[in-house]
Structure formats: structure tokens, C-alpha cells
């Protein structure tokens, strides 16, 4: 006579539906010895699961979702103890927090790009604005260099992106540069002193431009072609009786990620100034 099924047990389909997984996943977990069923019916071969396995599968799903390999999960569950589980959960909490930090930085980058695109809609090439930055401007900058902005070696650019990645910064920031106060004073605004990303937050910044007055203009065209815009800024500074007060920032509000044609790129030039 067939044994009556235990009403407290679940079939594999019921257990899969309850836990939001698939029969195939449960069969695989059984095959690799990660989560065998509580009982296999000797007459039908049907797999049966019980309520005690709900917590076990939930833990497997949590750890797997955090990137813990199934082999490691199986090893930990085989010799489970409060101490071992505490160590495993602490490690995974660190992984989770690192992931949250990465998401926060990515969100800050997206917020910055949205603000740059919004600014590009009202920016007028050939006009200047005297603005006041109330907070320091967070940047991630390269080591010092001194070359024309339209002739930066590709190797330096690649190395800069690689260093940003090592520091946990998301890819997607438009390439910019600093122009040193010395080059501005000497009329060499075509020279870059450092590569730079204008960051959306202080997370990951390795340099801050101080708050204060800035003379701002915009230049449309391929990367590096901003000499006419710099001449405009210098003339406007003289007209307003202002003098340069530090390194200037070039940042592209629109670049190859937003425009199909280089002639549509839009660069924002920001020159720190003070009264003479």
C-alpha cells in the first residue's frame, strides 16, 4: 500500500514556487549535494521538502546573490556552526557594503551627467558668465603632465582610466583637464597640466578646486579646440578688472557619449578669478 504523503511536506514544485526558484535549480542543488530533499518517496521517487529547509535555501539564495560560489556555500553548510556562519556573514557584509559604495558612486556620476546635459541646453557659445562656486569642486586628477590638450598620448589616457577603475570610480565620466595658473598667465592655455574627471561627489576625489568666483564660458567643437574660448575668457577678465586665481578646469558637458559628431561636443571652461 502507498504511504500517505505527510501534509507538512512540500513537493518539489510547491517548494520551488514558495521560494521563487525553479525545479531545475532544486534538482541541481540535490545533484551537487548542496540541498538534498528532506525525503525521497521510496515508491514514487518524488522529492519532498520540509519547513526546516526554507531557511537553508533562503541562506543559499542570499549568499549566492552576493557572489559566493556554490562550492564555498556547500563547504560552509557541511560544517556549519555559529562561529563559521558569523565569519561568512561578516565577509559578505563587507562585500555588500562595497557594492553599495559602488552604486552610490555610479548614481553620483549619473546625476552629474544629467546636470551637464541640462546645462548644455542653455549654454551659449561665445558668452561669459561670472559664477560663484559655494562648495569646493571634487576632482579625480592624473599625475602632472605638460602637453597640448589635442595631443595627449593615448597611453596616458588609458592609464588614467585604469587608475580611476582601481580607485573604484565608475567609467562614464567625460574626460577633462586642468590648465595651470602658470600656463594661463603665460598665454599657454592650449596646454594641459593634468587630466581630470569632475566627480559628482567627494567620494573618490583626490583633489578639490576651492570655492569662489569663476569666469565661465562654453566652446563647441572637437576635444582640445578651445583656444578661441580661452582668448575670450582672458579678454573678459581684463574688461571686468579680474585676474586669474588658480588652476582652471575644462570639462566636456557633451562628448562622444552624447553626440554623434565631434563638432557638436560642448566644453565648459571655468577660470577662477579674483578682483585686481
XYZ file of N, CA and C in Angstrom:
828
model
N 0.862 -1.191 0.000
C 0.000 0.000 0.000
C 0.903 1.248 0.000
N 0.532 2.279 -0.814
C 1.327 3.508 -0.898
C 1.191 4.295 0.393
N 2.292 4.752 0.902
C 2.286 5.528 2.130
C 1.659 6.891 1.883
N 0.796 7.331 2.809
C 0.149 8.636 2.679
C 1.184 9.741 2.815
N 1.091 10.744 1.941
C 2.050 11.839 1.997
C 1.868 12.655 3.272
N 2.973 13.116 3.846
C 2.948 13.971 5.032
C 2.456 15.354 4.623
N 1.396 15.816 5.266
C 0.804 17.093 4.890
C 1.728 18.265 5.199
N 2.723 18.042 6.068
C 3.660 19.107 6.408
C 4.817 19.211 5.408
N 4.894 18.294 4.469
C 5.950 18.304 3.461
C 5.455 18.977 2.182
N 6.419 19.409 1.409
C 6.128 20.084 0.144
C 6.733 19.296 -1.001
N 6.009 19.267 -2.104
C 6.587 18.673 -3.305
C 7.650 19.613 -3.849
N 8.440 19.123 -4.785
C 9.496 19.966 -5.351
C 8.906 21.179 -6.057
N 7.767 21.002 -6.725
C 7.123 22.131 -7.410
C 6.598 23.146 -6.410
N 5.994 22.658 -5.305
C 5.480 23.562 -4.279
C 6.621 24.316 -3.604
N 7.700 23.615 -3.303
C 8.845 24.246 -2.646
C 9.484 25.283 -3.564
N 9.621 24.955 -4.840
C 10.206 25.892 -5.808
C 9.352 27.151 -5.916
N 8.017 26.975 -5.992
C 7.126 28.128 -6.101
C 7.191 28.994 -4.845
N 7.227 28.365 -3.679
C 7.292 29.100 -2.420
C 8.556 29.937 -2.329
N 9.694 29.405 -2.808
C 10.986 30.062 -2.653
C 11.383 30.909 -3.854
N 10.513 30.976 -4.850
C 10.813 31.811 -6.009
C 11.965 31.303 -6.844
N 12.086 29.989 -6.951
C 13.142 29.397 -7.764
C 12.509 28.390 -8.721
N 13.310 27.552 -9.333
C 12.795 26.593 -10.309
C 13.071 25.162 -9.862
N 12.299 24.233 -10.409
C 12.532 22.811 -10.144
C 13.937 22.415 -10.586
N 14.364 22.966 -11.736
C 15.678 22.624 -12.258
C 16.793 23.029 -11.287
N 16.624 24.202 -10.641
C 17.618 24.643 -9.675
C 17.667 23.701 -8.475
N 16.509 23.288 -7.979
C 16.476 22.370 -6.839
C 17.069 21.014 -7.207
N 16.790 20.558 -8.416
C 17.380 19.292 -8.868
C 18.908 19.409 -8.929
N 19.397 20.561 -9.396
C 20.843 20.768 -9.480
C 21.453 20.817 -8.082
N 20.806 21.534 -7.159
C 21.316 21.601 -5.787
C 21.373 20.205 -5.158
N 20.392 19.369 -5.485
C 20.401 17.990 -4.978
C 21.560 17.220 -5.597
N 21.762 17.400 -6.890
C 22.794 16.645 -7.599
C 24.195 16.963 -7.090
N 24.440 18.211 -6.714
C 25.785 18.580 -6.258
C 25.920 18.461 -4.736
N 24.866 17.995 -4.074
C 24.942 17.788 -2.637
C 24.796 19.048 -1.811
N 24.256 20.103 -2.409
C 24.095 21.360 -1.683
C 22.811 21.363 -0.854
N 21.709 20.889 -1.435
C 20.437 20.860 -0.715
C 19.625 19.642 -1.158
N 19.918 18.478 -0.599
C 19.111 17.303 -0.901
C 17.717 17.481 -0.304
N 16.711 16.839 -0.862
C 15.375 16.915 -0.268
C 15.371 16.257 1.106
N 14.387 16.631 1.929
C 14.276 16.029 3.266
C 13.982 14.538 3.173
N 13.247 14.158 2.117
C 12.875 12.750 1.964
C 12.567 12.479 0.504
N 12.894 11.278 0.055
C 12.511 10.823 -1.273
C 11.551 9.663 -1.098
N 10.373 9.777 -1.663
C 9.371 8.717 -1.525
C 9.897 7.439 -2.176
N 10.003 6.341 -1.425
C 10.576 5.108 -1.979
C 9.697 4.463 -3.053
N 8.415 4.801 -3.066
C 7.501 4.198 -4.037
C 7.445 4.999 -5.340
N 7.426 6.316 -5.210
C 7.266 7.157 -6.406
C 8.553 7.836 -6.843
N 9.518 7.937 -5.944
C 10.747 8.667 -6.251
C 10.581 10.176 -6.153
N 9.409 10.630 -5.717
C 9.159 12.062 -5.607
C 9.983 12.653 -4.463
N 10.536 13.827 -4.704
C 11.297 14.536 -3.683
C 10.340 15.335 -2.802
N 10.574 15.281 -1.494
C 9.742 16.002 -0.548
C 10.625 16.921 0.312
N 10.176 18.146 0.529
C 10.905 19.133 1.315
C 10.087 19.518 2.535
N 10.757 19.938 3.621
C 10.014 20.342 4.811
C 10.385 21.765 5.203
N 9.666 22.276 6.203
C 9.793 23.693 6.570
C 11.195 24.055 7.044
N 11.955 23.113 7.601
C 13.298 23.423 8.074
C 14.225 23.814 6.930
N 13.872 23.409 5.718
C 14.745 23.706 4.571
C 14.463 25.082 3.964
N 13.394 25.722 4.424
C 13.096 27.068 3.920
C 14.235 28.023 4.284
N 14.655 27.990 5.559
C 15.737 28.871 5.985
C 17.057 28.558 5.316
N 17.314 27.252 5.097
C 18.566 26.850 4.458
C 18.624 27.357 3.020
N 17.522 27.157 2.280
C 17.511 27.616 0.889
C 17.560 29.140 0.822
N 16.882 29.801 1.764
C 16.938 31.264 1.791
C 18.368 31.745 1.988
N 19.118 31.084 2.857
C 20.525 31.446 3.072
C 21.344 31.191 1.813
N 21.114 30.055 1.157
C 21.823 29.750 -0.093
C 21.548 30.836 -1.126
N 20.288 31.241 -1.257
C 19.930 32.272 -2.237
C 20.590 33.601 -1.909
N 20.630 33.936 -0.618
C 21.246 35.201 -0.213
C 22.737 35.209 -0.527
N 23.421 34.145 -0.116
C 24.865 34.088 -0.334
C 25.206 34.000 -1.817
N 24.429 33.216 -2.556
C 24.668 33.115 -3.994
C 24.452 34.455 -4.676
N 23.413 35.186 -4.234
C 23.160 36.505 -4.804
C 24.259 37.500 -4.510
N 25.026 37.262 -3.431
C 26.150 38.130 -3.096
C 27.441 37.688 -3.767
N 27.351 36.637 -4.586
C 28.524 36.211 -5.345
C 29.339 35.111 -4.710
N 28.839 34.499 -3.630
C 29.583 33.401 -3.011
C 29.419 32.157 -3.885
N 30.509 31.509 -4.300
C 30.395 30.315 -5.138
C 29.636 29.202 -4.421
N 28.899 28.410 -5.188
C 28.130 27.312 -4.603
C 29.030 26.312 -3.887
N 30.235 26.115 -4.416
C 31.171 25.189 -3.766
C 31.495 25.659 -2.359
N 31.708 26.969 -2.183
C 32.010 27.502 -0.858
C 30.796 27.411 0.051
N 29.604 27.684 -0.489
C 28.387 27.585 0.326
C 28.214 26.149 0.813
N 28.421 25.181 -0.070
C 28.273 23.773 0.317
C 29.276 23.410 1.416
N 30.507 23.899 1.285
C 31.523 23.602 2.287
C 31.150 24.190 3.646
N 30.634 25.413 3.633
C 30.270 26.046 4.894
C 29.072 25.351 5.535
N 28.087 24.986 4.720
C 26.896 24.341 5.278
C 27.208 22.944 5.808
N 28.209 22.285 5.220
C 28.540 20.923 5.653
C 29.082 20.907 7.077
N 29.796 21.962 7.467
C 30.350 22.015 8.813
C 29.854 23.232 9.556
N 28.553 23.496 9.403
C 28.011 24.750 9.898
C 28.109 24.840 11.416
N 28.425 26.041 11.882
C 28.457 26.351 13.307
C 28.221 27.845 13.432
N 27.807 28.316 14.599
C 27.603 29.758 14.748
C 28.842 30.578 14.385
N 30.003 30.095 14.797
C 31.225 30.837 14.507
C 31.531 30.925 13.028
N 31.398 29.793 12.330
C 31.682 29.784 10.893
C 30.680 30.643 10.138
N 29.401 30.565 10.522
C 28.407 31.375 9.837
C 28.608 32.859 10.128
N 29.014 33.182 11.355
C 29.283 34.580 11.680
C 30.409 35.121 10.805
N 31.464 34.353 10.635
C 32.588 34.786 9.798
C 32.155 34.971 8.352
N 31.377 34.016 7.847
C 30.921 34.098 6.460
C 30.030 35.319 6.255
N 29.109 35.556 7.168
C 28.197 36.692 7.035
C 28.930 38.021 7.159
N 29.947 38.078 8.021
C 30.727 39.315 8.128
C 31.460 39.612 6.829
N 32.020 38.569 6.219
C 32.719 38.771 4.940
C 31.754 39.261 3.881
N 30.577 38.651 3.863
C 29.620 39.041 2.834
C 29.033 40.417 3.101
N 28.960 40.829 4.356
C 28.519 42.196 4.647
C 29.516 43.207 4.095
N 30.807 42.889 4.188
C 31.816 43.773 3.610
C 31.653 43.872 2.100
N 31.384 42.721 1.452
C 31.163 42.714 0.003
C 29.952 43.564 -0.345
N 28.886 43.410 0.454
C 27.656 44.148 0.198
C 27.872 45.648 0.357
N 28.606 46.047 1.389
C 28.863 47.463 1.601
C 29.719 48.050 0.483
N 30.680 47.260 0.001
C 31.491 47.725 -1.131
C 30.615 47.903 -2.365
N 29.667 46.993 -2.554
C 28.754 47.113 -3.684
C 27.862 48.336 -3.557
N 27.416 48.630 -2.331
C 26.594 49.818 -2.111
C 27.373 51.089 -2.402
N 28.658 51.102 -2.004
C 29.504 52.259 -2.287
C 29.670 52.442 -3.797
N 29.835 51.326 -4.493
C 29.971 51.409 -5.946
C 28.704 51.957 -6.577
N 27.546 51.530 -6.072
C 26.273 52.029 -6.595
C 26.108 53.516 -6.287
N 26.520 53.950 -5.080
C 26.417 55.369 -4.745
C 27.267 56.213 -5.687
N 28.475 55.733 -5.979
C 29.338 56.487 -6.894
C 28.761 56.515 -8.305
N 28.179 55.408 -8.732
C 27.578 55.380 -10.066
C 26.378 56.329 -10.131
N 25.590 56.360 -9.059
C 24.449 57.267 -9.027
C 24.906 58.722 -9.071
N 26.000 59.033 -8.348
C 26.536 60.390 -8.369
C 27.025 60.760 -9.765
N 27.657 59.811 -10.449
C 28.115 60.069 -11.809
C 26.935 60.344 -12.739
N 25.870 59.546 -12.611
C 24.691 59.737 -13.458
C 24.052 61.098 -13.177
N 23.962 61.479 -11.890
C 23.390 62.776 -11.533
C 24.203 63.914 -12.146
N 25.539 63.787 -12.113
C 26.395 64.807 -12.711
C 26.170 64.898 -14.213
N 26.132 63.738 -14.892
C 25.933 63.762 -16.343
C 24.591 64.379 -16.712
N 23.542 64.085 -15.940
C 22.235 64.689 -16.202
C 22.306 66.214 -16.037
N 23.025 66.675 -14.999
C 23.169 68.115 -14.789
C 23.965 68.758 -15.922
N 24.998 68.056 -16.415
C 25.785 68.593 -17.518
C 24.950 68.712 -18.791
N 24.154 67.702 -19.075
C 23.305 67.747 -20.269
C 22.277 68.860 -20.143
N 21.715 69.024 -18.933
C 20.757 70.106 -18.719
C 21.417 71.461 -18.934
N 22.651 71.633 -18.436
C 23.362 72.895 -18.627
C 23.645 73.152 -20.103
N 23.924 72.098 -20.850
C 24.267 72.272 -22.267
C 23.110 72.885 -23.067
N 21.889 72.688 -22.603
C 20.728 73.208 -23.341
C 20.621 74.729 -23.244
N 21.134 75.300 -22.169
C 21.054 76.755 -22.001
C 22.383 77.449 -22.261
N 23.473 76.671 -22.418
C 24.796 77.269 -22.634
C 24.880 77.898 -24.017
N 25.480 79.067 -24.084
C 25.647 79.767 -25.360
C 27.126 79.979 -25.635
N 27.584 79.390 -26.726
C 28.981 79.563 -27.108
C 29.261 81.031 -27.368
N 30.401 81.520 -26.856
C 30.781 82.912 -27.075
C 30.281 83.866 -26.013
N 29.551 83.366 -25.012
C 29.125 84.201 -23.903
C 29.925 83.838 -22.657
N 30.019 84.773 -21.734
C 30.730 84.525 -20.481
C 29.809 84.834 -19.309
N 30.024 84.124 -18.226
C 29.230 84.296 -17.013
C 30.175 84.336 -15.829
N 29.931 85.238 -14.891
C 30.678 85.254 -13.642
C 29.861 84.483 -12.612
N 30.358 83.337 -12.225
C 29.635 82.461 -11.305
C 30.389 82.341 -10.001
N 29.680 81.892 -8.981
C 30.308 81.680 -7.677
C 30.069 80.251 -7.226
N 31.145 79.494 -7.099
C 31.048 78.131 -6.566
C 31.037 78.229 -5.050
N 29.950 77.782 -4.436
C 29.848 77.875 -2.982
C 30.513 76.713 -2.263
N 30.816 75.639 -2.991
C 31.461 74.463 -2.412
C 32.689 74.105 -3.245
N 33.706 73.506 -2.639
C 34.854 73.037 -3.420
C 34.411 72.048 -4.499
N 35.096 72.060 -5.624
C 34.748 71.194 -6.756
C 35.570 69.908 -6.661
N 34.909 68.739 -6.479
C 35.668 67.484 -6.327
C 36.145 66.959 -7.679
N 37.418 66.601 -7.724
C 38.017 66.095 -8.958
C 38.776 64.801 -8.673
N 38.929 64.005 -9.718
C 39.931 62.946 -9.717
C 40.901 63.308 -10.818
N 42.173 63.507 -10.465
C 43.144 64.008 -11.433
C 44.295 63.032 -11.599
N 44.932 63.138 -12.738
C 46.117 62.326 -13.031
C 47.339 62.959 -12.402
N 48.478 62.310 -12.580
C 49.739 62.924 -12.220
C 50.025 64.087 -13.154
N 51.040 64.898 -12.841
C 51.340 66.064 -13.675
C 51.799 65.670 -15.072
N 51.376 66.459 -16.039
C 51.843 66.310 -17.417
C 51.919 67.707 -18.013
N 52.486 67.834 -19.172
C 52.544 69.144 -19.823
C 52.600 68.919 -21.322
N 51.424 68.901 -21.929
C 51.346 68.711 -23.376
C 50.072 69.379 -23.881
N 50.015 69.576 -25.170
C 48.826 70.176 -25.749
C 47.614 69.266 -25.517
N 46.486 69.906 -25.267
C 45.267 69.136 -24.977
C 44.816 68.296 -26.170
N 45.154 68.716 -27.364
C 44.760 67.951 -28.548
C 45.824 66.929 -28.947
N 46.842 66.733 -28.087
C 47.909 65.777 -28.420
C 48.324 64.965 -27.194
N 47.387 64.716 -26.286
C 47.704 63.887 -25.123
C 47.906 62.448 -25.593
N 49.021 61.807 -25.261
C 49.256 60.427 -25.716
C 48.152 59.483 -25.232
N 47.738 58.582 -26.124
C 46.685 57.625 -25.774
C 47.057 56.811 -24.539
N 48.346 56.485 -24.391
C 48.773 55.670 -23.255
C 48.466 56.357 -21.929
N 48.653 57.680 -21.889
C 48.363 58.417 -20.661
C 46.878 58.392 -20.338
N 46.055 58.497 -21.374
C 44.601 58.473 -21.170
C 44.161 57.105 -20.663
N 44.662 56.039 -21.290
C 44.309 54.680 -20.876
C 44.754 54.429 -19.439
N 45.969 54.854 -19.102
C 46.473 54.666 -17.741
C 45.619 55.435 -16.730
N 45.145 56.605 -17.123
C 44.308 57.410 -16.229
C 42.981 56.701 -15.955
N 42.363 56.164 -16.999
C 41.120 55.407 -16.814
C 41.364 54.180 -15.939
N 42.489 53.501 -16.158
C 42.797 52.302 -15.374
C 42.977 52.650 -13.897
N 43.626 53.778 -13.609
C 43.807 54.186 -12.213
C 42.467 54.565 -11.577
N 41.609 55.218 -12.343
C 40.282 55.553 -11.830
C 39.501 54.281 -11.488
N 39.623 53.272 -12.344
C 38.944 51.997 -12.081
C 39.499 51.339 -10.822
N 40.812 51.393 -10.637
C 41.414 50.812 -9.430
C 40.925 51.512 -8.162
N 40.604 52.786 -8.282
C 40.115 53.546 -7.132
C 38.610 53.407 -6.949
N 37.985 52.555 -7.769
C 36.556 52.289 -7.613
C 35.642 53.309 -8.245
N 36.168 54.137 -9.147
C 35.319 55.118 -9.829
C 34.654 54.471 -11.038
N 33.384 54.742 -11.261
C 32.710 54.149 -12.423
C 33.192 54.774 -13.719
N 33.227 53.972 -14.779
C 33.507 54.508 -16.092
C 32.291 55.328 -16.542
N 32.515 56.380 -17.266
C 31.397 57.181 -17.751
C 31.589 58.670 -17.560
N 32.571 59.063 -16.723
C 32.848 60.483 -16.591
C 33.512 60.994 -17.874
N 33.089 62.156 -18.365
C 33.748 62.706 -19.558
C 35.144 63.201 -19.213
N 36.065 62.999 -20.137
C 37.444 63.414 -19.914
C 37.544 64.938 -19.919
N 38.262 65.452 -18.933
C 38.538 66.872 -18.882
C 40.006 67.079 -18.546
N 40.364 68.306 -18.238
C 41.751 68.571 -17.876
C 41.836 69.851 -17.054
N 42.964 69.984 -16.357
C 43.295 71.228 -15.688
C 44.289 72.000 -16.542
N 44.169 73.307 -16.507
C 45.147 74.208 -17.131
C 45.771 74.995 -15.991
N 47.072 74.928 -15.858
C 47.729 75.525 -14.699
C 47.648 77.046 -14.733
N 47.690 77.619 -13.529
C 47.677 79.078 -13.424
C 48.867 79.685 -14.164
N 50.023 78.977 -14.105
C 51.207 79.483 -14.798
C 51.024 79.536 -16.304
N 50.434 78.484 -16.877
C 50.205 78.473 -18.320
C 49.185 79.533 -18.724
N 48.173 79.749 -17.884
C 47.187 80.785 -18.187
C 47.856 82.153 -18.199
N 48.687 82.403 -17.196
C 49.374 83.703 -17.113
C 50.323 83.915 -18.289
N 50.914 82.821 -18.787
C 51.872 82.924 -19.893
C 51.196 82.829 -21.259
N 49.873 82.741 -21.301
C 49.164 82.646 -22.575
C 49.265 81.287 -23.224
N 49.496 80.235 -22.422
C 49.622 78.880 -22.966
C 48.409 78.022 -22.552
N 47.225 78.546 -22.762
C 46.016 77.839 -22.340
C 45.756 76.581 -23.151
N 46.499 76.372 -24.236
C 46.346 75.138 -25.018
C 47.009 73.950 -24.329
N 47.750 74.181 -23.238
C 48.487 73.122 -22.559
C 47.687 72.568 -21.377
N 47.693 71.260 -21.252
C 47.048 70.601 -20.111
C 48.108 70.300 -19.060
N 47.742 70.508 -17.786
C 48.682 70.200 -16.707
C 48.331 68.871 -16.029
N 47.076 68.470 -16.082
C 46.630 67.181 -15.551
C 45.337 66.794 -16.265
N 45.141 65.497 -16.444
C 43.831 65.006 -16.861
C 42.911 65.044 -15.646
N 41.613 65.185 -15.881
C 40.705 65.355 -14.747
C 39.316 64.829 -15.061
N 38.696 64.231 -14.055
C 37.266 63.943 -14.051
C 36.627 64.854 -13.017
N 35.605 65.577 -13.410
C 34.778 66.302 -12.442
C 33.802 65.285 -11.867
N 33.915 65.000 -10.569
C 33.103 63.965 -9.949
C 31.779 64.535 -9.461
N 30.812 63.644 -9.313
C 29.505 64.068 -8.821
C 29.461 64.204 -7.313
N 30.474 63.699 -6.607
C 30.525 63.808 -5.150
C 31.981 63.732 -4.713
N 32.198 63.894 -3.419
C 33.557 63.862 -2.891
C 34.125 62.454 -2.833
N 33.278 61.420 -2.958
C 33.752 60.036 -2.913
C 34.744 59.784 -4.041
N 35.956 59.418 -3.694
C 36.964 59.093 -4.695
C 37.779 60.281 -5.166
N 37.453 61.489 -4.706
C 38.191 62.666 -5.159
C 39.602 62.666 -4.583
N 40.569 63.069 -5.401
C 41.938 63.235 -4.907
C 42.420 64.681 -5.021
N 41.497 65.567 -5.435
C 41.817 66.998 -5.458
C 40.502 67.775 -5.455
N 40.542 68.946 -4.825
C 39.375 69.832 -4.804
C 39.796 71.218 -5.280
N 39.036 71.777 -6.218
C 39.247 73.171 -6.568
C 38.498 74.012 -5.547
N 39.129 75.038 -4.994
C 38.480 75.809 -3.923
C 37.237 76.541 -4.415
N 36.312 76.763 -3.491
C 35.130 77.553 -3.806
C 35.553 78.985 -4.119
N 34.687 79.712 -4.813
C 34.993 81.107 -5.126
C 34.466 81.516 -6.483
N 34.886 82.712 -6.919
C 34.428 83.264 -8.193
C 35.085 82.539 -9.363
N 34.289 82.335 -10.410
C 34.798 81.725 -11.631
C 34.186 82.422 -12.839
N 35.043 82.664 -13.793
C 34.587 83.182 -15.078
C 34.399 81.981 -15.985
N 33.198 81.848 -16.547
C 32.829 80.629 -17.269
C 32.418 80.970 -18.694
N 32.845 80.115 -19.628
C 32.346 80.190 -20.996
C 32.252 78.787 -21.555
N 31.696 78.669 -22.770
C 31.485 77.362 -23.392
C 32.049 77.375 -24.801
N 32.582 76.236 -25.214
C 33.186 76.110 -26.540
C 32.673 74.845 -27.208
N 32.190 74.967 -28.421
C 31.679 73.813 -29.150
C 32.698 73.365 -30.194
N 32.877 72.038 -30.281
C 33.798 71.504 -31.266
C 34.591 70.329 -30.720
N 35.462 69.747 -31.540
C 36.250 68.577 -31.127
C 37.082 68.856 -29.880
N 37.415 67.788 -29.165
C 38.184 67.914 -27.931
C 39.505 68.625 -28.187
N 39.837 69.548 -27.308
C 41.118 70.251 -27.390
C 41.071 71.558 -28.135
N 40.005 71.820 -28.879
C 39.959 73.029 -29.687
C 39.309 74.198 -28.971
N 39.947 74.649 -27.891
C 39.331 75.675 -27.044
C 40.141 76.963 -26.965
N 41.112 77.150 -27.832
C 41.988 78.319 -27.715
C 41.228 79.628 -27.893
N 40.264 79.653 -28.813
C 39.484 80.879 -29.012
C 38.655 81.200 -27.771
N 38.135 80.173 -27.131
C 37.348 80.383 -25.923
C 38.222 80.914 -24.795
N 39.462 80.443 -24.705
C 40.365 80.948 -23.682
C 40.728 82.408 -23.945
N 40.901 82.766 -25.199
C 41.176 84.168 -25.526
C 40.000 85.050 -25.110
N 38.789 84.544 -25.302
C 37.598 85.272 -24.883
C 37.576 85.459 -23.364
N 37.917 84.385 -22.623
C 37.927 84.482 -21.165
C 38.970 85.480 -20.677
N 40.158 85.453 -21.280
C 41.209 86.381 -20.846
C 40.781 87.831 -21.091
N 40.184 88.075 -22.263
C 39.728 89.433 -22.585
C 38.618 89.872 -21.632
N 37.733 88.971 -21.301
C 36.634 89.314 -20.402
C 37.150 89.590 -18.997
N 38.172 88.821 -18.569
C 38.757 89.061 -17.254
C 39.364 90.459 -17.181
N 40.056 90.863 -18.242
C 40.639 92.206 -18.280
C 39.535 93.256 -18.233
N 38.478 93.035 -19.022
C 37.381 94.010 -19.066
C 36.723 94.182 -17.705
N 36.590 93.078 -16.959
C 35.940 93.120 -15.645
C 36.918 93.451 -14.514
N 38.174 93.726 -14.857
C 39.199 94.019 -13.852
C 39.365 92.842 -12.882
N 39.462 91.640 -13.464
C 39.674 90.423 -12.689
C 41.003 89.817 -13.094
N 41.588 89.016 -12.195
C 42.819 88.322 -12.538
C 42.676 86.845 -12.187
N 43.343 85.971 -12.945
C 43.283 84.527 -12.656
C 43.761 84.244 -11.236
N 43.113 83.264 -10.593
C 43.415 82.991 -9.181
C 43.649 81.510 -8.920
N 44.133 80.767 -9.929
C 44.385 79.350 -9.711
C 44.211 78.546 -10.982
N 44.339 77.234 -10.840
C 44.203 76.344 -11.995
C 42.767 76.354 -12.508
N 42.633 76.291 -13.828
C 41.319 76.303 -14.474
C 40.920 74.886 -14.874
N 39.616 74.700 -15.061
C 39.070 73.383 -15.394
C 38.357 73.433 -16.730
N 38.700 72.474 -17.577
C 37.924 72.208 -18.796
C 37.174 70.901 -18.596
N 35.874 70.902 -18.826
C 35.094 69.670 -18.738
C 34.089 69.641 -19.884
N 33.906 68.448 -20.437
C 33.001 68.316 -21.567
C 31.604 67.948 -21.078
N 30.672 68.887 -21.282
C 29.277 68.611 -20.959
C 28.693 67.624 -21.961
N 29.126 67.746 -23.201
C 28.713 66.840 -24.272
C 29.962 66.284 -24.933
N 30.017 64.964 -25.085
C 31.179 64.330 -25.713
C 30.713 63.185 -26.590
N 31.598 62.217 -26.831
C 31.256 61.124 -27.748
C 30.140 60.228 -27.214
N 29.839 60.318 -25.921
C 28.748 59.504 -25.375
C 27.385 60.162 -25.560
N 27.382 61.440 -25.959
C 26.117 62.147 -26.145
C 25.942 62.717 -27.550
N 27.015 62.770 -28.316
C 26.958 63.377 -29.655
C 27.576 62.445 -30.693
N 26.939 62.359 -31.849
C 27.457 61.525 -32.923
C 28.595 62.215 -33.666
N 28.616 63.556 -33.637
C 29.626 64.306 -34.385
C 30.503 65.113 -33.441
N 31.835 65.040 -33.579
C 32.737 65.805 -32.701
C 32.469 67.312 -32.732
N 32.003 67.816 -33.864
C 31.754 69.263 -33.930
C 30.601 69.701 -33.020
N 29.833 68.738 -32.510
C 28.740 69.066 -31.591
C 29.148 68.950 -30.116
N 30.386 68.523 -29.844
C 30.837 68.445 -28.454
C 30.739 69.837 -27.832
N 30.526 69.878 -26.509
C 30.436 71.164 -25.813
C 31.314 71.119 -24.571
N 32.269 72.035 -24.523
C 33.209 72.104 -23.408
C 32.895 73.322 -22.545
N 32.959 73.127 -21.241
C 32.777 74.219 -20.276
C 34.142 74.604 -19.726
N 34.512 75.889 -19.839
C 35.779 76.384 -19.351
C 35.496 77.220 -18.112
N 36.169 76.896 -17.035
C 35.922 77.580 -15.753
C 37.243 78.107 -15.207
N 37.360 79.438 -15.156
C 38.594 80.100 -14.741
C 38.391 80.764 -13.383
N 39.090 80.337 -12.334
C 38.971 81.008 -11.042
C 39.575 82.408 -11.123
N 38.866 83.380 -10.556
C 39.319 84.767 -10.668
C 39.132 85.472 -9.326
N 39.826 86.602 -9.220
C 39.646 87.497 -8.071
C 39.800 88.925 -8.562
N 39.349 89.869 -7.751
C 39.439 91.262 -8.147
C 40.881 91.738 -8.071
N 41.227 92.616 -9.012
C 42.595 93.136 -9.043
C 42.827 94.102 -7.867
